[in-house]
Amino acid sequence: MQYDPTNIERKWQDEWRKRHAYRVENDPARPKYYVLDMFPYPSGAGLHVGHPLGYIASDIVARYKRHNGFNVLHPMGYDSFGLPAEQYAIQTGQHPAKTTEINLARYREQLDRIGFSFDWSREVRTSDPSFYRWTQWIFLQLFDSWYDATADKARPISELIARFEQQGCTGQDANVLTGDVERFVGGFSAAEWTAFDERTKQMVLQHFRLAYLSDAWVNWCPALGTVLANDEVKDGVSERGGHPVERKRMKQWSLRITAYAQRLLDGLDGLDWSESIKEAQRNWIGRSEGATVRFPIGEDFIEVFTTRPDTLFGVSFITLAPEHVLVPKFTTPDRKAEVDAYVNSAKNRSERERQAEVDKVSGVFTGSYARHPFTGAEVPVWVGDYVLAGYGTGAVMAVPGGDQRDWRFAKHFGLPIIAVTEGADIDKEADERKDATICSEGFLKGMKVPQAITRAIQELEKLGAGEGRINFRLRDAAFGRQRYWGEPIPIYYQDGIPYPLPERELPLKLPEVDKFLPTEDGEPPLARAANWSYNGHPLETTTMPGWAGSSWYFLRYMDPHNAERFASPEAIQYWQQVDLYVGGSEHATGHLLYFRFWTKFLFDRGWITFDEPAKKLVNQGMIQGVSQVIHCLGFSMISTTCADDNSPTIPLRAAPVVLVPKDVRNRAVHYALTDDDLEVLGTLEKTVTDAVRAKFPGHRGRLFSEVGERGAIVYSRNIDIQLVDGSGVLNVALLKSSNKEFEDVMLWENGPYVCDPVVEKMSKSKFNVVNPDDIIAKYGADTLRLYEMFLGPLEQSKPWDTNGIEGTFRFLRKFWNLFHGAGDAFGVSDDAPTKPELKVLHATLKKVTEDIEKMSFNTSVAQFMIAVNELGSLKCNKRAVLEPMVIALAPFAPHIAEELWEKLGHSSSITTAPWPQWSAEHLVEDSFSYPISFNGKTRLQLEFPIALDAKSVEEQVLANPEVQARLEGKAPKKVIVVPKRIVNIVV
RNA sequence: GCCCGGGUGGUGAAAUGGUAGACACGAGGGACUUAAAAUCCCUUGGUCCGUAAGGGCUGUGCGGGUUCGAGUCCCGCCCCGGGCACCA
């Protein structure tokens, strides 16, 4: 009987569905294991072969853990709110819920065909009101919380109010209570607090809430019409779509993730995550230790942050960010015009312009002078855009002798440069060494940098001019999106003050709107909804960002249908953290950070019992596509200069395109066409002209080509990989019929045209997508699963190459054939297995068991291949060998395993079979062939009984005539015996 | 610039400091077949010697070091991938 994956897989997928084979219940009697995949955003393009890579890996672990007696939670769902569905809705007018529904059905169909063991009864969708009701609820908890830096945890806002009522709030408190300290400098007494009106109270509280509304500098993306979080902006353009992003000051919902900066940093140490992800998060959080220093200026002062207080005696000026609130105040009247002009031009520049002009120095003097806290010297105050408003205090003390950026600014404007360290050549550049000795005059002179830092901070604190401080690069996360397709923020406004919607009003469902666009006066789409209000009070019109739902979804899987809570305490208590989380590393500073943040927050407020979401994280690599590129020579124009004025003007595209090999393309681009090239071109030109005339009979013009020194139009284009065979040869006829641009395409030279392969991200727009459905139709899901795992280490990115898949398919067929006799009938023998057969079996069990634990799946697949080849040559069809082999293969190739398991006479599913244990006794060999090295080189191969200890091996080796012949009677200096490895004789 | 990874045949890749290249693809050769497909077998890092059986040398980005022995450990470079970045 032939191995027929199509029927076997259909049969078992139906069977699993009917039996609810992977449904899981909370079962406190059994140990749990939680394997989670990052749920997909269901895009319109469907799955390509790269998507299931991580899901296959996690499915193998889930199935393996089940065989080992664990109660495994292995769910799947959809991150179904997001920008693409909304963009599509804007273009087509279709409701995003509808397109999402269609995409989702397609995803499900594709996923089902791969044979995953997901418990679909626990499916979640972030866009489902029964889910986002709890996302909104968590938002309300954030709104209802403040961060107590003393207790180092979030607490209910009512406790803060109680505290204000009792003791008010002092300037000291401003540092204790993690709030928006910069904007909340003043304190108040208990009596003052009580006397505040409702509005003032609420305004004060905004400075402490973990979800708060404030005027903030945000990343505004005009093309997308929304605000973006920092991790959604890369190189000054939006991560999605690549649209320019500007800085804009807006009233904006934010989450106070900065309160958790230190804990997010510390928590990394205990996690079994890859070093690169942890490092990315550490960079993103960006902790730096230093000090704040206050420079008095009149009655006021300028506060700066520095990591190098040891260089204080080298300060020669102060620079404020253009957006700094004190700039207008410190600008002297005579400088006002110039400063205003500078500040305005700085504001109007986009982020990208600003980043592009990093090496341009610009700035302006305010006219004011501050006083140095140690020396009392006058320090000029400048404005410069190399200082960022959002970091530290938005002001720096400039030490040109110790900081290259200050140095360049000083050089440019001719400001004094003071040497701060010994051995520095300050005429050339600043000395940024952190092991130098301080040489500037003052009490720090002669000290090493670290020592001087400590001393300087002590001195600052003594004078009350500053204090030690830790700063983080991490910013609060912009949480509102001026978009339709997201969770509505459950807030209403009374007298312009935000109030939480009562819990009983949740979910606050997305309203129907006529269009998914902003209103005419620039309000978000929700403002279009009729009656978007609560008890007559207007509701918030922005929605939550894409990462809201994914920040807590792992908890919902534990108890997905609970209508009373996001998950019951029992379910949370049982399932706890995710044991294994699998997903892409591109979420390092986005999702994975918010995921940890929300978990810590829910822990603080007592809703869950752990403060990290996932113990172990594995990042699968990206499977890249191999694009096929053709190189085209386009003719620049058709001359219409001919006698007949009525001749048609033929557009550029009417001239046929000529496909050229890559080297000709390069020659043409670099203007080095040979005489031969030009000759070919001349002939082509004539042919092309004829072709154009044939097409436009009335036309008598001539093709006008410009090539070589005069500039050819040469370009490359990705073409659909379907048009190319396995060795890269283009099917020209198919190309002609598939694309109008190439309907008249001609070749530079006769013979097959070989495309130029380029490895890049797999994407629909690059025509390099490989659909898993096609692979499954040809080879079956089991082959796909095995092949994806065999391709290489899970964490590595690699290009997809369908050519290699034959090998894994052959393996499965050979495996199948072991169970089927010569007449193709199923038949296994009940005879006792032989020693070599048992050795193959146990070696495989050992390797596969160890490899799954290490998530090294490519090597376990290789082991299976070795085993099946060896068992094949041993003609082994023994039940005692094949049955454990089937179980071991089941996590990788569940369909064929299930089928063979049934044929072996089992009535229950293979998932219930206990994992076969290997035992060392079967791996012991009778003898071992030792390589004998002399001085680590020349080798002899000798056979010795394996049971011998090192000493006896040594004796036998030396007694061996061949060895003695090599030694020529001399005694060896040393003999090294590594049992089962090698014998090395040092002569 | 700073911080993480990584560099092994034609390709994807294996290798607790112990016979480098397992396994697979591709390629070459052979068997079966009228033929093709499918299947099976052999060879396959480079190089040299030998009619052959077989053997020698060399080889894991480059240069050093530790060691009886280094792809693996240490030092110094080069290159590739990723993260952060006028972050004070």
Coordinates of N, CA and C (backbone and C1' of nucleotides) in Angstrom, one line a residue, chain A residues 276 279-280 283-284 288 305-307 358 360 386-388 391 396 405 473 475 790-791 793 796 807 810 813-814 858 862 865-866 869 941 974 976 978 981-982 984 986, chain B residues 1-6 11-16 18-20 22-26 38-41 55-59 67-69 81-88:
Chain A
S276 N 19.8 38.2 22.9 CA 19.6 39.3 22.0 C 18.3 40.1 22.3
E279 N 18.8 42.0 25.5 CA 19.7 43.1 25.3 C 18.9 44.2 24.6
A280 N 18.1 43.8 23.6 CA 17.3 44.8 22.9 C 16.4 45.6 23.9
N283 N 18.5 47.9 26.0 CA 18.8 49.2 25.2 C 17.7 50.1 25.2
W284 N 16.5 49.5 25.0 CA 15.3 50.3 24.8 C 14.9 51.0 26.1
S288 N 20.5 55.0 32.7 CA 21.8 55.6 32.9 C 21.8 56.3 34.2
F305 N 20.5 67.1 33.4 CA 20.9 65.7 33.8 C 22.2 65.4 33.2
T306 N 23.1 64.8 33.9 CA 24.4 64.4 33.4 C 24.8 63.1 34.0
T307 N 25.5 62.3 33.1 CA 26.1 61.0 33.7 C 27.5 61.3 34.1
V358 N 22.0 65.1 11.3 CA 22.7 64.9 12.6 C 24.0 65.6 12.7
K360 N 25.0 68.3 11.2 CA 25.0 69.7 11.1 C 24.8 70.4 12.5
Y386 N 20.6 69.8 19.2 CA 21.2 68.5 19.5 C 20.7 68.0 20.8
V387 N 20.1 68.9 21.6 CA 19.5 68.5 22.8 C 18.0 68.1 22.6
L388 N 17.7 66.9 23.1 CA 16.3 66.4 22.9 C 15.4 66.8 24.1
Y391 N 14.3 63.8 26.7 CA 15.2 63.0 27.5 C 15.8 63.8 28.7
V396 N 21.2 70.4 28.9 CA 22.4 69.8 29.2 C 23.4 70.8 29.7
R405 N 29.8 65.9 21.4 CA 28.7 66.7 20.8 C 28.8 68.2 21.3
R473 N 15.8 55.9 29.2 CA 15.5 56.4 27.8 C 14.0 56.1 27.5
R475 N 10.2 55.9 27.2 CA 9.2 56.9 27.3 C 7.9 56.3 27.6
F790 N 13.4 20.7 9.5 CA 14.7 20.2 9.0 C 15.6 21.3 8.4
L791 N 14.9 22.3 8.0 CA 15.6 23.4 7.2 C 16.8 24.0 7.9
P793 N 18.4 25.4 12.1 CA 18.0 25.8 13.5 C 16.8 26.7 13.5
Q796 N 17.2 30.6 13.4 CA 17.9 31.2 12.4 C 17.0 31.6 11.2
G807 N 13.5 15.1 0.0 CA 14.2 14.3 1.0 C 13.3 13.9 2.2
R810 N 10.6 11.5 1.0 CA 11.2 10.2 0.8 C 11.3 9.5 2.2
R813 N 8.0 8.2 3.3 CA 7.5 7.1 2.5 C 8.3 5.8 3.0
K814 N 9.6 6.0 3.2 CA 10.4 4.8 3.7 C 9.9 4.4 5.1
N858 N 15.9 20.3 13.9 CA 16.5 19.8 12.7 C 17.4 18.6 12.9
A862 N 17.0 14.7 11.4 CA 18.1 13.9 10.8 C 18.2 12.6 11.5
M865 N 15.9 10.1 10.0 CA 16.3 9.7 8.7 C 17.4 8.6 8.8
I866 N 18.3 8.8 9.7 CA 19.3 7.8 9.9 C 18.7 6.5 10.3
N869 N 16.8 4.6 7.6 CA 17.7 4.0 6.7 C 18.3 2.7 7.3
Q941 N 43.7 2.8 13.3 CA 42.4 2.4 13.8 C 42.4 1.0 14.4
K974 N 53.9 10.0 26.9 CA 52.6 10.1 27.6 C 51.6 9.4 26.7
I976 N 47.4 9.3 26.3 CA 46.1 9.9 26.7 C 45.0 9.0 26.2
V978 N 41.0 8.7 26.1 CA 39.6 9.3 26.4 C 38.6 8.2 26.0
R981 N 36.6 7.7 22.8 CA 36.9 8.8 21.9 C 38.1 8.6 21.1
I982 N 39.3 8.6 21.8 CA 40.5 8.6 21.1 C 41.6 8.2 22.0
N984 N 45.7 9.0 22.3 CA 46.8 9.8 21.7 C 48.1 9.5 22.4
V986 N 51.9 10.4 22.9 CA 52.9 11.5 22.7 C 54.3 10.8 22.7
Chain B
rG1 P 33.0 53.4 14.0 O5' 32.5 53.6 15.5 C5' 33.2 54.4 16.4 C4' 32.3 54.8 17.5 C3' 31.8 53.7 18.4 O3' 32.7 53.3 19.4 C1' 30.0 55.1 17.7
rC2 P 33.0 51.8 19.7 O5' 31.8 51.4 20.6 C5' 31.6 52.0 21.9 C4' 30.3 51.7 22.5 C3' 29.9 50.3 22.5 O3' 30.4 49.6 23.6 C1' 28.1 51.5 21.6
rC3 P 30.9 48.0 23.5 O5' 29.5 47.3 23.6 C5' 28.6 47.5 24.7 C4' 27.3 46.8 24.4 C3' 27.4 45.4 23.9 O3' 27.7 44.5 24.9 C1' 25.8 46.6 22.6
rC4 P 28.2 43.0 24.5 O5' 26.8 42.3 24.3 C5' 26.7 41.1 23.7 C4' 25.3 40.9 23.1 C3' 25.3 39.7 22.2 O3' 25.2 38.5 22.9 C1' 24.4 41.6 21.1
rG5 P 26.4 37.4 22.8 O5' 25.9 36.4 21.7 C5' 26.2 36.6 20.4 C4' 25.0 36.2 19.5 C3' 25.5 35.3 18.4 O3' 25.3 34.0 18.6 C1' 24.6 37.4 17.5
rG6 P 26.6 33.0 18.7 O5' 27.0 33.0 17.1 C5' 26.2 32.4 16.1 C4' 26.5 33.0 14.8 C3' 27.8 32.6 14.1 O3' 27.8 31.3 13.6 C1' 27.3 34.9 13.7
rU11 P 28.5 26.8 -1.1 O5' 27.0 26.4 -1.0 C5' 26.0 27.2 -1.7 C4' 24.6 26.7 -1.3 C3' 24.3 26.5 0.1 O3' 23.9 27.7 0.8 C1' 23.7 24.5 -1.0
rG12 P 24.2 27.9 2.3 O5' 23.1 27.0 3.0 C5' 21.7 27.3 2.8 C4' 20.8 26.3 3.6 C3' 21.2 26.1 5.0 O3' 20.8 27.1 5.8 C1' 20.8 24.0 3.9
rA13 P 21.7 27.5 7.1 O5' 21.6 26.1 7.9 C5' 22.6 25.6 8.7 C4' 22.4 24.1 8.7 C3' 23.2 23.5 9.9 O3' 22.4 23.4 11.0 C1' 23.7 22.4 7.8
rA14 P 23.0 23.4 12.4 O5' 23.2 21.8 12.5 C5' 24.4 21.3 12.8 C4' 24.4 19.9 13.0 C3' 25.3 19.5 14.1 O3' 24.6 19.2 15.3 C1' 26.0 18.5 12.1
rA15 P 25.1 20.0 16.6 O5' 26.6 19.5 16.8 C5' 26.7 18.1 17.3 C4' 28.1 17.7 17.2 C3' 29.2 18.6 17.9 O3' 29.3 18.1 19.3 C1' 29.9 18.2 15.7
rU16 P 28.5 18.9 20.3 O5' 29.5 19.3 21.4 C5' 30.1 18.4 22.3 C4' 29.7 18.7 23.7 C3' 30.9 19.2 24.6 O3' 31.1 20.6 24.4 C1' 29.9 17.4 25.7
rG18 P 35.3 17.5 22.2 O5' 36.3 16.4 21.5 C5' 36.9 16.7 20.3 C4' 37.7 15.6 19.8 C3' 37.0 14.2 19.8 O3' 37.5 13.4 18.8 C1' 38.9 14.2 21.2
rU19 P 36.8 13.4 17.4 O5' 37.7 12.4 16.6 C5' 39.1 12.7 16.4 C4' 39.4 12.3 15.0 C3' 38.5 12.9 13.9 O3' 39.2 13.1 12.8 C1' 38.4 10.5 13.8
rA20 P 39.8 14.6 12.5 O5' 38.4 15.4 12.4 C5' 37.6 15.2 11.2 C4' 36.3 15.9 11.5 C3' 35.3 15.7 10.3 O3' 34.6 14.6 10.4 C1' 35.5 18.0 11.0
rA22 P 28.9 14.1 6.1 O5' 28.0 13.1 7.0 C5' 28.6 12.3 8.0 C4' 27.6 12.1 9.1 C3' 26.1 12.0 8.8 O3' 25.8 10.6 8.4 C1' 26.3 13.6 10.5
rC23 P 25.1 10.3 7.1 O5' 23.8 11.1 7.1 C5' 22.7 10.8 8.0 C4' 21.6 11.8 7.9 C3' 21.2 12.2 6.5 O3' 20.3 11.3 5.9 C1' 21.6 14.2 7.8
rA24 P 20.3 11.1 4.4 O5' 19.8 12.5 3.8 C5' 18.5 12.8 3.9 C4' 18.3 14.3 3.5 C3' 18.6 14.6 2.0 O3' 17.6 14.1 1.1 C1' 19.5 16.3 3.4
rC25 P 18.0 13.8 -0.4 O5' 18.2 15.2 -1.0 C5' 17.1 16.1 -1.1 C4' 17.6 17.5 -1.5 C3' 18.3 17.5 -2.9 O3' 17.4 17.5 -4.0 C1' 19.5 18.8 -1.3
rG26 P 17.8 16.7 -5.3 O5' 19.0 17.6 -5.9 C5' 18.8 18.9 -6.3 C4' 20.1 19.5 -6.6 C3' 21.0 18.8 -7.6 O3' 20.7 19.1 -9.0 C1' 22.3 19.3 -5.7
rA38 P 11.2 10.8 -10.8 O5' 10.7 9.5 -10.0 C5' 9.5 9.5 -9.2 C4' 9.2 8.2 -8.8 C3' 10.2 7.5 -7.9 O3' 10.2 7.9 -6.6 C1' 9.6 6.0 -9.6
rU39 P 11.5 8.0 -5.7 O5' 12.0 6.6 -5.6 C5' 11.3 5.6 -4.9 C4' 11.8 4.2 -5.1 C3' 13.3 4.1 -4.7 O3' 13.5 3.9 -3.3 C1' 13.0 3.1 -6.8
rC40 P 14.7 4.5 -2.6 O5' 15.8 3.5 -2.9 C5' 15.7 2.2 -2.5 C4' 16.7 1.3 -3.2 C3' 18.2 1.8 -3.1 O3' 18.7 1.4 -1.9 C1' 17.7 1.2 -5.3
rC41 P 19.8 2.3 -1.2 O5' 21.1 1.9 -2.0 C5' 21.7 0.6 -2.0 C4' 22.8 0.5 -3.0 C3' 23.9 1.5 -2.9 O3' 24.8 1.2 -1.8 C1' 23.2 1.3 -5.1
rG55 P 44.3 3.4 3.9 O5' 45.5 4.4 3.5 C5' 46.9 4.1 3.9 C4' 47.8 4.9 3.1 C3' 47.8 6.4 3.5 O3' 48.5 6.7 4.7 C1' 48.0 6.2 1.1
rG56 P 48.0 8.0 5.5 O5' 48.8 9.1 4.8 C5' 50.2 9.1 4.7 C4' 50.8 10.2 3.8 C3' 50.4 11.6 4.2 O3' 51.1 12.1 5.3 C1' 50.1 11.3 1.9
rC57 P 50.5 13.0 6.4 O5' 50.3 14.4 5.6 C5' 51.4 15.1 5.2 C4' 51.0 16.2 4.2 C3' 50.0 17.2 4.7 O3' 50.7 18.2 5.5 C1' 49.4 16.5 2.6
rU58 P 49.9 18.9 6.7 O5' 48.8 19.7 5.9 C5' 49.1 20.8 5.1 C4' 47.9 21.3 4.4 C3' 46.7 21.7 5.2 O3' 46.8 23.0 5.7 C1' 45.9 20.3 3.5
rG59 P 46.2 23.3 7.1 O5' 44.6 23.4 6.8 C5' 44.1 24.4 5.9 C4' 42.7 24.1 5.5 C3' 41.7 24.1 6.7 O3' 41.3 25.4 7.0 C1' 41.4 22.3 5.2
rU67 P 50.6 25.2 27.4 O5' 49.6 24.0 26.9 C5' 48.6 23.5 27.9 C4' 47.8 22.5 27.2 C3' 48.5 21.4 26.5 O3' 48.9 20.4 27.4 C1' 46.7 22.2 25.1
rC68 P 50.3 19.7 27.2 O5' 50.2 18.9 25.8 C5' 51.3 18.2 25.2 C4' 50.8 17.3 24.2 C3' 49.7 17.8 23.2 O3' 50.3 18.5 22.2 C1' 49.1 15.7 24.1
rG69 P 49.7 19.9 21.7 O5' 48.2 19.4 21.2 C5' 48.2 18.7 20.0 C4' 46.8 18.2 19.7 C3' 45.7 19.3 19.7 O3' 45.7 19.9 18.4 C1' 44.9 17.5 21.0
rG81 P 24.9 42.7 6.0 O5' 24.1 42.0 7.2 C5' 23.2 41.0 6.9 C4' 22.7 40.4 8.2 C3' 22.0 41.4 9.1 O3' 20.6 41.7 8.7 C1' 23.4 40.0 10.4
rG82 P 20.1 43.1 9.0 O5' 19.8 43.1 10.6 C5' 18.8 42.3 11.2 C4' 18.9 42.3 12.7 C3' 18.7 43.6 13.4 O3' 17.4 44.0 13.5 C1' 20.5 42.4 14.3
rG83 P 17.1 45.6 13.6 O5' 17.5 45.9 15.1 C5' 16.7 45.3 16.2 C4' 17.3 45.7 17.5 C3' 17.5 47.2 17.8 O3' 16.3 47.8 18.2 C1' 19.5 46.1 18.3
rC84 P 15.9 49.3 17.7 O5' 17.0 50.1 18.6 C5' 16.9 50.2 20.0 C4' 18.0 50.9 20.6 C3' 18.3 52.3 20.0 O3' 17.3 53.3 20.5 C1' 20.3 51.2 20.2
rA85 P 16.8 54.3 19.4 O5' 18.1 55.3 19.3 C5' 18.6 55.9 20.4 C4' 20.0 56.5 20.1 C3' 20.0 57.5 19.0 O3' 19.5 58.7 19.4 C1' 21.9 56.0 18.8
rC86 P 19.2 59.8 18.3 O5' 20.3 60.8 18.9 C5' 21.2 61.5 18.0 C4' 22.5 61.8 18.8 C3' 22.2 62.3 20.2 O3' 23.3 62.1 21.1 C1' 23.1 64.0 18.9
rC87 P 23.6 60.7 21.9 O5' 22.4 60.8 23.0 C5' 22.6 61.6 24.2 C4' 21.9 60.9 25.3 C3' 22.2 59.4 25.4 O3' 22.8 59.0 26.6 C1' 19.9 59.8 25.1
rA88 P 23.2 58.9 27.7 O5' 24.1 60.1 27.9 C5' 24.1 60.9 29.1 C4' 24.7 62.2 28.8 C3' 24.4 63.2 29.9 O3' 25.3 63.1 31.0 C1' 24.1 64.2 27.8

